[in-house]
Coordinates of C-alpha atoms in Angstrom, one line a residue:
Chain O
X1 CA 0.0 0.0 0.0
X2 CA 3.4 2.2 0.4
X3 CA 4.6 4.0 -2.6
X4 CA 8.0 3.4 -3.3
X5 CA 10.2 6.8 -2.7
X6 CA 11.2 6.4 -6.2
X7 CA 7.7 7.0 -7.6
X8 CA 7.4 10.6 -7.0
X9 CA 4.5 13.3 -8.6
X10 CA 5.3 13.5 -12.2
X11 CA 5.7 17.3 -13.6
X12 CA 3.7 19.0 -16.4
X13 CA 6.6 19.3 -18.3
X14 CA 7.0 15.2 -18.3
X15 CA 3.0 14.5 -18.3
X16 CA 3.4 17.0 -21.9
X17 CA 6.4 14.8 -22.6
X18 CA 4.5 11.2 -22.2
X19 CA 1.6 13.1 -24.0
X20 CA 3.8 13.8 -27.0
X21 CA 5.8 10.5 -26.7
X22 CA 2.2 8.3 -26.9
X23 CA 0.8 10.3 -30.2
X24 CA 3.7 9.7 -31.3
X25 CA 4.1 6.1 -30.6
X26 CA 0.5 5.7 -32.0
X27 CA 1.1 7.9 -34.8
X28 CA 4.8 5.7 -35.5
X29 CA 2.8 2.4 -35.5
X30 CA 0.3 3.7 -37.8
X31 CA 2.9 4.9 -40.4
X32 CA 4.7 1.5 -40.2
X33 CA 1.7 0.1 -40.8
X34 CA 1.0 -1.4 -37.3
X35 CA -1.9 -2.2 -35.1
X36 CA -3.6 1.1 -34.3
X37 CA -3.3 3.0 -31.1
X38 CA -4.4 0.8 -28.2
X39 CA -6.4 1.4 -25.3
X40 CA -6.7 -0.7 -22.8
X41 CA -9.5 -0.7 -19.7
X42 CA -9.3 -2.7 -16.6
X43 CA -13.0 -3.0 -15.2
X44 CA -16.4 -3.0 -16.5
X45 CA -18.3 -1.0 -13.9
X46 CA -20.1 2.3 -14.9
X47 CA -16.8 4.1 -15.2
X48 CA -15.0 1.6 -17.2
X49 CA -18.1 0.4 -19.6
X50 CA -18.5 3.9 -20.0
X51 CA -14.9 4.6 -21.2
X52 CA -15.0 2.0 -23.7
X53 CA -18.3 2.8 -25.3
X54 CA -17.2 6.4 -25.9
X55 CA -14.1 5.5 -27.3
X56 CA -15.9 3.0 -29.8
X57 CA -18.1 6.5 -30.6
X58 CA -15.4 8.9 -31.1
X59 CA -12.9 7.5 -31.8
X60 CA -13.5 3.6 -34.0
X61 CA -9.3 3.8 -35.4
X62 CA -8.4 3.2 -31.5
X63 CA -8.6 -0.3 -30.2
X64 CA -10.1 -1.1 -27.1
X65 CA -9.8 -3.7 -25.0
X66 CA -12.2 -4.1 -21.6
X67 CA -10.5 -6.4 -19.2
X68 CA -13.2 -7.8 -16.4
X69 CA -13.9 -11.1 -14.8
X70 CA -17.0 -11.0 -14.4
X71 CA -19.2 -12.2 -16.8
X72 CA -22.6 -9.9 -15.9
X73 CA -21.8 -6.7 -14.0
X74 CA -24.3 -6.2 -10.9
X75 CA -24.9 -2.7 -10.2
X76 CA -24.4 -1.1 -6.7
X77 CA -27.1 1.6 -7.1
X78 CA -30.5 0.1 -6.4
X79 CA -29.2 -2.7 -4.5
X80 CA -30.3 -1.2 -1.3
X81 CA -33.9 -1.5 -2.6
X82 CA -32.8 -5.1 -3.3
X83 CA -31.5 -5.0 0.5
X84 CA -35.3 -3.8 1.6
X85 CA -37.0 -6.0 -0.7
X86 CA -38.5 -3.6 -2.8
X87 CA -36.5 -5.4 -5.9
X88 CA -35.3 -8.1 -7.9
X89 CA -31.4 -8.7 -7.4
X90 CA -31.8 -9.8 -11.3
X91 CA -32.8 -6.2 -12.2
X92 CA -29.2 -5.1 -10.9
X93 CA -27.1 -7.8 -14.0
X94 CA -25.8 -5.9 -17.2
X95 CA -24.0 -8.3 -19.3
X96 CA -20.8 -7.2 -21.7
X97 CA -22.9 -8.2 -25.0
X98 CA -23.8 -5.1 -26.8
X99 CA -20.4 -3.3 -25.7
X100 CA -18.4 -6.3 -27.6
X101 CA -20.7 -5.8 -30.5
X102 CA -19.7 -2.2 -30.7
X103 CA -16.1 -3.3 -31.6
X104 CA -14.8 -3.6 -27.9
X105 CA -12.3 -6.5 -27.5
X106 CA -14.2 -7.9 -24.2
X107 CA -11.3 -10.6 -22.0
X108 CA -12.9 -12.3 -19.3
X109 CA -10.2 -12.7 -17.2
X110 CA -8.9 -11.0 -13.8
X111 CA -5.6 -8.2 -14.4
X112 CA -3.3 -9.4 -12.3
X113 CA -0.8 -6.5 -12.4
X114 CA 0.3 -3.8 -14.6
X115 CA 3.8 -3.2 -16.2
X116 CA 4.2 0.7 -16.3
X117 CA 7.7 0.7 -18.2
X118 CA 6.6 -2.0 -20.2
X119 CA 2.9 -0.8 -20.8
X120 CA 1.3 -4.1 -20.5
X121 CA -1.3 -5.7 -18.1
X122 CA -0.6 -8.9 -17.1
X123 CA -4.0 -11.5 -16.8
X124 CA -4.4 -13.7 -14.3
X125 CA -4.2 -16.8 -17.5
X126 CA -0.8 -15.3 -17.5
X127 CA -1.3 -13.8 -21.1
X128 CA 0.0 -9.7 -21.2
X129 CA -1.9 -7.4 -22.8
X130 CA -0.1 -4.3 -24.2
X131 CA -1.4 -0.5 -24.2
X132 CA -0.3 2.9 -25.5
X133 CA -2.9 4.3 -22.6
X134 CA -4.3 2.2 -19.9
X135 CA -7.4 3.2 -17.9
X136 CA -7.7 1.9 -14.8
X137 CA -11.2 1.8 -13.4
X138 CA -11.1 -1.1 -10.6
X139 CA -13.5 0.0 -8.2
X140 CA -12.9 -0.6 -4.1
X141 CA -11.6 -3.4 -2.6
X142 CA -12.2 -4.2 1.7
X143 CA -9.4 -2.8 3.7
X144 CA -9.4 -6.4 5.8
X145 CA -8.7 -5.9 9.2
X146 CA -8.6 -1.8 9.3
X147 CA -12.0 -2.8 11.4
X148 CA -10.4 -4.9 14.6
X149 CA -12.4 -8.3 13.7
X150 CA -13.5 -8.1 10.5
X151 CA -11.9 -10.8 8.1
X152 CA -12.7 -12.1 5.0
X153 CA -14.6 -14.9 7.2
X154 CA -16.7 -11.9 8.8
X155 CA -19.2 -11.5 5.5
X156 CA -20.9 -14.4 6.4
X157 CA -22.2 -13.4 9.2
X158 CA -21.9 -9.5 9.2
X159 CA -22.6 -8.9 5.5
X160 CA -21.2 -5.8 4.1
X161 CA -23.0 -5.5 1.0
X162 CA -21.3 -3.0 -0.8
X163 CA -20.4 -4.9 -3.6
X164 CA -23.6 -5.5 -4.7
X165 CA -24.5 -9.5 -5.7
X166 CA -24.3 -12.7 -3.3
X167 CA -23.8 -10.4 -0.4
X168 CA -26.8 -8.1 -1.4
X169 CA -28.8 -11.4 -1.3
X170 CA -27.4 -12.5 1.6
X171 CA -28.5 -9.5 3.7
X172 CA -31.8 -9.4 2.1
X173 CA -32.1 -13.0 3.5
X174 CA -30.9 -12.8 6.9
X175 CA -34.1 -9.9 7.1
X176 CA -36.4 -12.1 6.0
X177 CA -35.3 -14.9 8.1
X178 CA -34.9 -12.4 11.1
X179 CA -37.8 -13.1 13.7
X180 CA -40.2 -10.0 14.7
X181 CA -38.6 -8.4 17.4
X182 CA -34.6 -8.4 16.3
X183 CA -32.5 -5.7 16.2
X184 CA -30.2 -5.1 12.9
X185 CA -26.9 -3.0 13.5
X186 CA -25.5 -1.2 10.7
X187 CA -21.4 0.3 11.0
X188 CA -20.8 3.0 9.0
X189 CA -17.0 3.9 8.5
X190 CA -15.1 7.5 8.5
X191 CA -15.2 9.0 4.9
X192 CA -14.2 8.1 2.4
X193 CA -16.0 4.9 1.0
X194 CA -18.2 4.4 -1.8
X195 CA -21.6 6.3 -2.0
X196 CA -21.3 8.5 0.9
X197 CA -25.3 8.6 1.1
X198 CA -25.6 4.6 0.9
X199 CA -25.0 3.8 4.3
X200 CA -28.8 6.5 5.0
X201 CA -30.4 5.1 2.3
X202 CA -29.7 1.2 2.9
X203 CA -31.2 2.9 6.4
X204 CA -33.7 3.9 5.0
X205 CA -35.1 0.7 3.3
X206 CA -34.2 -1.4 6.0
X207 CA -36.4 0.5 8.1
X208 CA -39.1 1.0 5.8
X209 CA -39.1 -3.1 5.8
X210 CA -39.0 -3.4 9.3
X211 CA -41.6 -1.5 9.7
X212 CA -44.1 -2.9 7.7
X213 CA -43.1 -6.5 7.7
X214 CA -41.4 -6.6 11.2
X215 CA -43.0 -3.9 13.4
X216 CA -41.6 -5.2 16.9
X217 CA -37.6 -5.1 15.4
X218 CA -35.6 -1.9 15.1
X219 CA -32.5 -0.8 13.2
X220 CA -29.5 1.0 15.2
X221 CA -26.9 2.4 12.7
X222 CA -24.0 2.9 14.5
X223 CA -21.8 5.8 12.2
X224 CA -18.1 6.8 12.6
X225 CA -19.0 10.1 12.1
X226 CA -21.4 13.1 12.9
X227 CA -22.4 14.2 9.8
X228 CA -23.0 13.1 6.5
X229 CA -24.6 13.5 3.2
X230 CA -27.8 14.5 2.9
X231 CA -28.3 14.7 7.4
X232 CA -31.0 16.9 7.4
X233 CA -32.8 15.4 4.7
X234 CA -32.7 11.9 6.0
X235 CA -33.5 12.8 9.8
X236 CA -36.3 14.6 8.7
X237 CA -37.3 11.1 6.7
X238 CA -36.5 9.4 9.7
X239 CA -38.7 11.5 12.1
X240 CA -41.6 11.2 10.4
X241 CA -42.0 8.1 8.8
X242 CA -39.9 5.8 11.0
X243 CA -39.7 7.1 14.6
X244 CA -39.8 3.3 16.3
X245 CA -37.5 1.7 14.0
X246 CA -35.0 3.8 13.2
X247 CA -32.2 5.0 15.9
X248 CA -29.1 6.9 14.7
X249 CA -25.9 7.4 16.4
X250 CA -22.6 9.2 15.5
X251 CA -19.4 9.8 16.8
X252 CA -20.1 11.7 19.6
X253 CA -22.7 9.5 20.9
X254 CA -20.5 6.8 21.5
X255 CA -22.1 5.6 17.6
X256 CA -17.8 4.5 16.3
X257 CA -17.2 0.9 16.6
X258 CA -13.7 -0.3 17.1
X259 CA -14.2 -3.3 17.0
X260 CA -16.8 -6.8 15.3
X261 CA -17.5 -10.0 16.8
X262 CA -18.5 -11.9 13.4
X263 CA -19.2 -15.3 15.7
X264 CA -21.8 -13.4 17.9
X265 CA -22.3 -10.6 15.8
X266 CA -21.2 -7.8 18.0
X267 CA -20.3 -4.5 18.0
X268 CA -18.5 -2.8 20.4
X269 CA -17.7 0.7 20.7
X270 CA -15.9 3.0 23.1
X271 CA -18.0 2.6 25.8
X272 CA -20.4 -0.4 25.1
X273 CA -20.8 -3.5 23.5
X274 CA -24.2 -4.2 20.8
X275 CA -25.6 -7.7 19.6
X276 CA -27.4 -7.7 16.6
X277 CA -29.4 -10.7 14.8
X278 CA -28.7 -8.9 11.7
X279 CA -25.6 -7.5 11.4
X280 CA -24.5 -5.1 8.6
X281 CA -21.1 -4.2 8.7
X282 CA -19.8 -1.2 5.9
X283 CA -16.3 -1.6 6.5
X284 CA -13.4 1.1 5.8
X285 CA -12.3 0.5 1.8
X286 CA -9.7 1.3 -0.2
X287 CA -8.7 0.9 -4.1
X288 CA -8.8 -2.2 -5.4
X289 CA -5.3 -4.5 -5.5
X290 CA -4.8 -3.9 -8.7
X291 CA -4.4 -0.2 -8.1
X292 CA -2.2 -0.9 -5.0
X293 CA -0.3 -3.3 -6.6
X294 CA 0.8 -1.2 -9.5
X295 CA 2.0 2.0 -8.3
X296 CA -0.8 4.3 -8.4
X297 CA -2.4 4.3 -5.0
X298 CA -0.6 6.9 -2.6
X299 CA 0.0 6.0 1.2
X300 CA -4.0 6.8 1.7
X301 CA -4.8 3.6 -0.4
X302 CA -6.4 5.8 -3.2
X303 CA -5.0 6.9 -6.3
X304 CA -4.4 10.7 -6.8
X305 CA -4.8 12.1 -10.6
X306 CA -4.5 15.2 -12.4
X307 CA -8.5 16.6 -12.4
X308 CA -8.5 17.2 -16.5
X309 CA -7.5 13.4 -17.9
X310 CA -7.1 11.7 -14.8
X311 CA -4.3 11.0 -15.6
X312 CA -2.2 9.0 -12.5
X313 CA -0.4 11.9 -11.0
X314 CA 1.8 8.7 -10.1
X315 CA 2.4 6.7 -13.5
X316 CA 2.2 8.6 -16.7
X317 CA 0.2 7.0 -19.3
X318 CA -2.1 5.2 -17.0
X319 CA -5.8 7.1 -15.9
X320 CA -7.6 6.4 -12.9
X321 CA -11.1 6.9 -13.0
X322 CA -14.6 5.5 -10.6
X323 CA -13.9 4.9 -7.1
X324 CA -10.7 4.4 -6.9
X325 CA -9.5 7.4 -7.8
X326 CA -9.3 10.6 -5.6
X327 CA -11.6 13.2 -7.0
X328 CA -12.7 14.8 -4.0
X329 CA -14.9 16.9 -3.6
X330 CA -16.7 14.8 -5.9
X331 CA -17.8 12.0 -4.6
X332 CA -17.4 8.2 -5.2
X333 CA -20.6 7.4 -7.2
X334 CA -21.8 5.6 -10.4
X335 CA -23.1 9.3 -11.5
X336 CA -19.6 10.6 -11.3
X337 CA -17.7 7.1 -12.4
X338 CA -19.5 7.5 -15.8
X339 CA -19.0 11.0 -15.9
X340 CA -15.7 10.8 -15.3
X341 CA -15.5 7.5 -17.8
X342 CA -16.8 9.5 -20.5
X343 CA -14.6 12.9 -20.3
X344 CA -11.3 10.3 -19.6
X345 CA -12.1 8.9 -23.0
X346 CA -12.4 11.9 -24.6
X347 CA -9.4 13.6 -23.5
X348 CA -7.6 9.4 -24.3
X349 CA -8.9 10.0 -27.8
X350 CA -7.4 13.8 -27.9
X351 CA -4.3 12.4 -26.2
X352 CA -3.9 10.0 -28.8
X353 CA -4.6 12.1 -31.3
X354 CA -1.9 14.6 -30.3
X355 CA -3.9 16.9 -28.7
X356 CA -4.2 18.2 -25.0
X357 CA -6.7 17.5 -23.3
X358 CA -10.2 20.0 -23.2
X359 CA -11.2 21.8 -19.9
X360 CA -13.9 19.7 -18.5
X361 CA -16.7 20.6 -16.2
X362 CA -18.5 17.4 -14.2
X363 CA -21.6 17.2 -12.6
X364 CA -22.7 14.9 -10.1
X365 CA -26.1 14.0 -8.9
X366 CA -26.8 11.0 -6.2
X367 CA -30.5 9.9 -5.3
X368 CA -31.1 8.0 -2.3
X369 CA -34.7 6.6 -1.8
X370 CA -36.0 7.2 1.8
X371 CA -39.3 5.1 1.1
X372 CA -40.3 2.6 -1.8
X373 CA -41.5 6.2 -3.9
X374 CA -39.7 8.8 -2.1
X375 CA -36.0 10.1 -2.9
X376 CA -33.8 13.2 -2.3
X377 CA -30.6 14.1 -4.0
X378 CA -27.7 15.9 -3.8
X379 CA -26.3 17.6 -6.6
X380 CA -22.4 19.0 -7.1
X381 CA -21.0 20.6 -10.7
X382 CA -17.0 20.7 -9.8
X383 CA -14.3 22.0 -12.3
X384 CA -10.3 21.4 -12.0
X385 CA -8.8 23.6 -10.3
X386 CA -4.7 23.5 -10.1
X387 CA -4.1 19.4 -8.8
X388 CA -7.6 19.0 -7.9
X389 CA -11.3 19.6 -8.1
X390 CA -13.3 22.7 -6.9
X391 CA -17.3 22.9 -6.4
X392 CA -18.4 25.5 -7.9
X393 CA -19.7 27.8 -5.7
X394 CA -23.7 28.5 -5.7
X395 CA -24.6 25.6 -7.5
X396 CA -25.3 22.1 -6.5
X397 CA -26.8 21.0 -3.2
X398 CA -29.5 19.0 -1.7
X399 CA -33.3 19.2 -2.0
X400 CA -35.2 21.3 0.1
X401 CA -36.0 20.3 3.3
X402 CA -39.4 22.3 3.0
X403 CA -40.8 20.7 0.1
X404 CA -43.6 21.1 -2.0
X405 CA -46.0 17.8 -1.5
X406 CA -45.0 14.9 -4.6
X407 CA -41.2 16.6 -4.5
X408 CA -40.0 13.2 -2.9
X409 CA -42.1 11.1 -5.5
X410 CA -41.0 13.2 -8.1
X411 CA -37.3 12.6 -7.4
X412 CA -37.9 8.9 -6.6
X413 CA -39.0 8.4 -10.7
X414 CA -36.0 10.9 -11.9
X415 CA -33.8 8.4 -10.2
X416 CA -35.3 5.1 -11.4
X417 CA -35.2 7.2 -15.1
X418 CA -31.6 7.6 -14.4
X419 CA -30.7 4.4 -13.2
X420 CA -32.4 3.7 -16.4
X421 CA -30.6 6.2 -19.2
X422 CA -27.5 5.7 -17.5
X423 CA -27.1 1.8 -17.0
X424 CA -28.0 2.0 -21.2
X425 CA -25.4 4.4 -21.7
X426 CA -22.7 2.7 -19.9
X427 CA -23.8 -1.0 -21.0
X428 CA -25.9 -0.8 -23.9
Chain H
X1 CA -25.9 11.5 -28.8
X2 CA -22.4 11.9 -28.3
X3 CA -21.3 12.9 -31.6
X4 CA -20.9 14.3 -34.3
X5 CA -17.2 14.9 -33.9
X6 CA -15.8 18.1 -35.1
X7 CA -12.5 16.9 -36.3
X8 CA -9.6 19.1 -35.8
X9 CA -7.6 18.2 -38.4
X10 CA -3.6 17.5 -37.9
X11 CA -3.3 13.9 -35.7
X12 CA 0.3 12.6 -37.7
X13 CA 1.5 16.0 -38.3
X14 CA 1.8 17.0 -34.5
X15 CA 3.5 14.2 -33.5
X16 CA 5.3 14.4 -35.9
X17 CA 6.2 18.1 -35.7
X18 CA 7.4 17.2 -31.8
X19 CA 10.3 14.7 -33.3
X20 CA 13.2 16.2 -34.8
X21 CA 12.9 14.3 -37.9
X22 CA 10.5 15.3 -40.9
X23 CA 7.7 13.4 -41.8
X24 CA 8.0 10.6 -43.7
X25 CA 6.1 10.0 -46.5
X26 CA 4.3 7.3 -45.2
X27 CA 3.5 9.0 -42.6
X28 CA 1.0 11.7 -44.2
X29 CA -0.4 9.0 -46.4
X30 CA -1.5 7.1 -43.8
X31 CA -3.3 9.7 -42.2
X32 CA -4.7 10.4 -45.5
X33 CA -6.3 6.6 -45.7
X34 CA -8.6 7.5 -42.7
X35 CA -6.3 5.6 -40.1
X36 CA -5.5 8.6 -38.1
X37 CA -7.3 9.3 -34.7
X38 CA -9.6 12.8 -34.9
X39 CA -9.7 14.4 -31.6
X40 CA -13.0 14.7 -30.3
X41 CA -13.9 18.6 -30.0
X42 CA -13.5 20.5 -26.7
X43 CA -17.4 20.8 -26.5
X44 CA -17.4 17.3 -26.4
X45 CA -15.5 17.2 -23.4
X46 CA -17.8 20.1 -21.7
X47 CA -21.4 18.4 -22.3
X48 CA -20.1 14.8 -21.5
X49 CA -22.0 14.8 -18.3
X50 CA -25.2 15.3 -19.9
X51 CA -25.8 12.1 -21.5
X52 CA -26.1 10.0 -18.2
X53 CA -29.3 11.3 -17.7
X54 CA -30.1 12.7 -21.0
X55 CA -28.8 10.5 -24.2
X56 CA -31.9 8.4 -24.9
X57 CA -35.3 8.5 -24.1
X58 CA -35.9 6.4 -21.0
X59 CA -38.7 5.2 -19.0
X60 CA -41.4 7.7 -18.9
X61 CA -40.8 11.6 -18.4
X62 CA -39.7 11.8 -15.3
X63 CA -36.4 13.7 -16.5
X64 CA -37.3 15.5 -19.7
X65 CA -36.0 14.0 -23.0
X66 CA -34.0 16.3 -25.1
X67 CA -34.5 14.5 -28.3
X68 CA -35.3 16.4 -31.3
X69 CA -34.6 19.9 -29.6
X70 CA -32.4 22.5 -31.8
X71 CA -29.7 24.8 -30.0
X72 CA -32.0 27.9 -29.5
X73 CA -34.1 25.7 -27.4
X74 CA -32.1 23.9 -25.4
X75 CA -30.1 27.5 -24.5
X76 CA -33.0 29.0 -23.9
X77 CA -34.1 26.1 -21.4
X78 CA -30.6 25.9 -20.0
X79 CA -30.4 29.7 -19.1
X80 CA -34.0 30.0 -18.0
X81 CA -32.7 27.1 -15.2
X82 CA -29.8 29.4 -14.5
X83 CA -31.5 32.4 -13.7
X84 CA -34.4 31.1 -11.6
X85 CA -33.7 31.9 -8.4
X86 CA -36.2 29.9 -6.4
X87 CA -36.1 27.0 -8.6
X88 CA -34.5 23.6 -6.4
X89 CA -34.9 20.7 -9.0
X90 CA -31.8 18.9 -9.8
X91 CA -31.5 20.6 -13.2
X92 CA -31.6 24.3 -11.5
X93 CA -29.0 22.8 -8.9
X94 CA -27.0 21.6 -11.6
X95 CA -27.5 25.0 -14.7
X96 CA -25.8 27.1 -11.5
X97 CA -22.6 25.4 -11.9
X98 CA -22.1 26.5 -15.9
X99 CA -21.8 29.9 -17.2
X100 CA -23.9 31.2 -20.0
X101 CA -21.3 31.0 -22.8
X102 CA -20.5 27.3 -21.9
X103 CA -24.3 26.6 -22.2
X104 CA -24.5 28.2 -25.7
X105 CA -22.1 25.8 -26.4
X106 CA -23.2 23.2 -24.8
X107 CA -26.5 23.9 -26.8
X108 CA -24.8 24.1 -30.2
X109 CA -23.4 21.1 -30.1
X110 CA -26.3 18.7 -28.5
X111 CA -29.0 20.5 -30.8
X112 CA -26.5 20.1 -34.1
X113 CA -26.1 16.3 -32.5
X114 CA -29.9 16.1 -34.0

């Protein structure tokens, strides 16, 4: 997870120099009459599938290659109404079909490590794959054992859920099997993790399901922190549609857990201990291994880019995009990772084509359903500014907390139409 | 809608114009044959987050469908969002965050996407 010393921030002058040397590699290969320019992404989540779609659009002389293992990609957003039994797990699977039809070279196979000097990717059949540009889009991986007790054993017991599939299920399960009268305890980690909101909606549903299925159980989330995205919005969900069956606590009321009991799925935090019959752990994350493993994490476990190409700020010629990378203020979100998927293939395709890359301008909207047809969002339009992102000031925020009546219902339907416009986009 | 591309032309010729030797022959007639990458304009880049919620017509009109709208309509939707004070929906929350010359663009080049 340490960077080597000898791995230090590239400079503008040598990110200009790799941008000149890789046209001009691509451009060299071309004139000898070689394969074209070659693109290759590792991972087919929202920000990856997105990357290689676009490419195929703009730019059909590059070749792209998607590197993922999995053979149907299950989506994250929505899975907490999956979680509450509101939906199908089978809604969430988007196979790779239509983006190999587009011209996408598609291996089903795990990267095993990346070659930076070399510019190849190495699978786990042991076969390398070699790129002019690599985009790396790997989503999180669990930081196993940053939480005191919580192995790779723990999931069976304390779920985390946040990858959605088999765990999603298996959450949704030990609800339903939970009798009347339980108590479910959700652990929320410090920032940052994947969908900050998640943690409030998965809340949310659980309580919604509690309450209408279970009305004698209650859910205690039990949060690392004081505030979060969204708070007011939530609370005042909370208040009024799930005062016996909902009970928040944060950091300063004793709500950060130090350490899990997966065999008698406890909690225990400063100053007590908590036994759940449910138990929902969201554990502390960091970039997946393959990040870690090639260079391009720093010593927080996430990998810092430049904010126009996301370009590693680490290894020149590789982008970091989704999740993994560090893009704060804007947060870690499907939204965002196929934003940020789109505009990193654009400014690929410039790259390639011996051009810098364009100023870009992201925006960023999360939903989170607080009842089966009620949602509120959060909104964020963020623009480079030196190494990093800025939000712009005066735009972007959350919904009104005094609301005109069908606001919430109106949002719930923008987000199923996004989920719906934007799983289509990124999959096809 | 992504698309369509305005090409800006030269792809071979900066490369090459970055290495100290001249361009080879072969060079310029392969970007001649159509092998050579265009670079996707920078209005591309500015309006890629609008297709996530945007690009095709989804599941019933819960977020408007910009289908079939020309460039004077879709700036004059984009800066009537901007300007509306009291306005809260996700679109005024997001128009806030552009200025108005980035929306004309922005507008140009999804309504000439039609």
């Amino acid at each position: 997870m340490s960077v080597p010393a000898s791995l230090v921030a590239i400079t503008r002058r040598q990110a200009l120099a790799g941008l000149a040397a890789s046209a001009l590699r691509a451009a060299m290969a071309r004139a000898q009459g070689a394969a074209s320019a070659r693109v290759v992404i590792i991972g087919g989540g929202f920000g990856g599938a997105s990357a290689a779609r676009t490419l195929r659009e703009v730019a059909p002389a590059i070749d792209v290659t998607l590197i993922e293992p999995s053979r149907r990609y299950i989506a994250c957003p929505f899975s907490n109404l999956v979680v509450g039994g509101l939906r199908e797990i089978s809604a969430q699977g988007f196979g790779y079909g239509a983006i190999a039809a587009s011209g996408v070279r598609v291996i089903e196979d795990y990267a095993r490590s990346i070659d930076p000097a070399a510019r190849s990717v190495t699978l786990e059949s042991g076969t390398s794959v070699s790129y002019d540009r690599l985009i790396v889009s790997p989503g999180i991986d669990i930081r196993w054992g940053a939480l005191d007790g919580y192995g790779r054993t723990a999931i069976r017991t304390m779920p985390h859920a946040w990858k959605a599939g088999a765990q999603t299920v298996l959450l949704r399960q030990q609800l339903r099997e939970m009798d009347d009268g339980g108590t479910v305890v959700m652990s929320v980690p410090p920032a940052p993790y994947r969908c900050p909101p998640g943690p409030y909606e998965r809340a949310s549903l659980i309580a919604h399901y509690l309450k209408t299925e279970k009305p004698r159980s209650k859910l205690i989330v039990l949060d690392a922190k004081d505030s979060f995205s969204k708070k007011p919005l939530f609370q005042d969900a909370w208040a009024t549609l799930y005062p016996d069956h909902l009970e928040w606590r944060g950091a300063s009321d004793d709500g950060r857990v130090s350490r899990v009991d997966p065999e008698t799925r406890t909690f225990e935090t400063d100053f007590g201990t908590l036994t759940a019959d449910v138990a929902n752990v969201i554990p502390p994350q960091q970039a997946a291994s393959i990040a870690i493993g090639a260079g391009i994490a720093d010593n927080t476990g996430w990998c810092p880019v430049e904010p126009v190409s996301f370009e590693s700020t680490l290894q020149p010629g590789i982008h970091v995009i989704g999740d993994a990378a560090i893009m704060a203020p804007m947060p870690k979100s499907a939204f965002a990772a196929n934003a940020q998927g789109k505009v990193c293939a654009l400014q690929v395709a410039r790259f390639l084509a011996g051009e810098a890359p364009a100023p870009a301008v992201l925006a960023n909207t999360c939903y989170s359903y607080v009842a089966p047809e009620q949602a509120v969002s959060v909104v964020g339009v963020y623009r480079p500014a030196g190494d990093a992102f800025t939000e712009v000031p005066g735009a972007g925020g959350t919904s009104p907390l005094e609301h005109p009546p069908g606001d919430r219902e109106a949002e719930a339907a923008q987000a199923a139409h996004w989920f719906d416009t934007v799983t289509r986009e990124a999959f096809g | 809608m992504i698309g369509p591309w305005k090409t800006s032309a030269i792809v071979l010729a900066w490369a090459l114009a970055a290495c100290s030797e001249p361009p080879s022959p072969g060079s310029s007639q392969s970007a001649e044959t159509g092998d050579a990458i265009a670079a996707p304009g920078p209005i591309s880049v500015l309006a890629a987050s609008c297709s996530g919620c945007h690009r095709a017509p989804g599941s019933g009109d819960a977020i408007p469908s910009i289908e079939g709208w020309n460039a004077a309509a879709l700036q004059a939707s984009l800066t009537a969002y901007k300007a509306d004070p009291d306005g809260a929906s996700v679109m005024h929350r997001i128009a806030r965050g552009y200025s108005v010359d980035e929306m004309a663009d922005i507008a140009d080049y999804l309504g000439a996407a039609e």
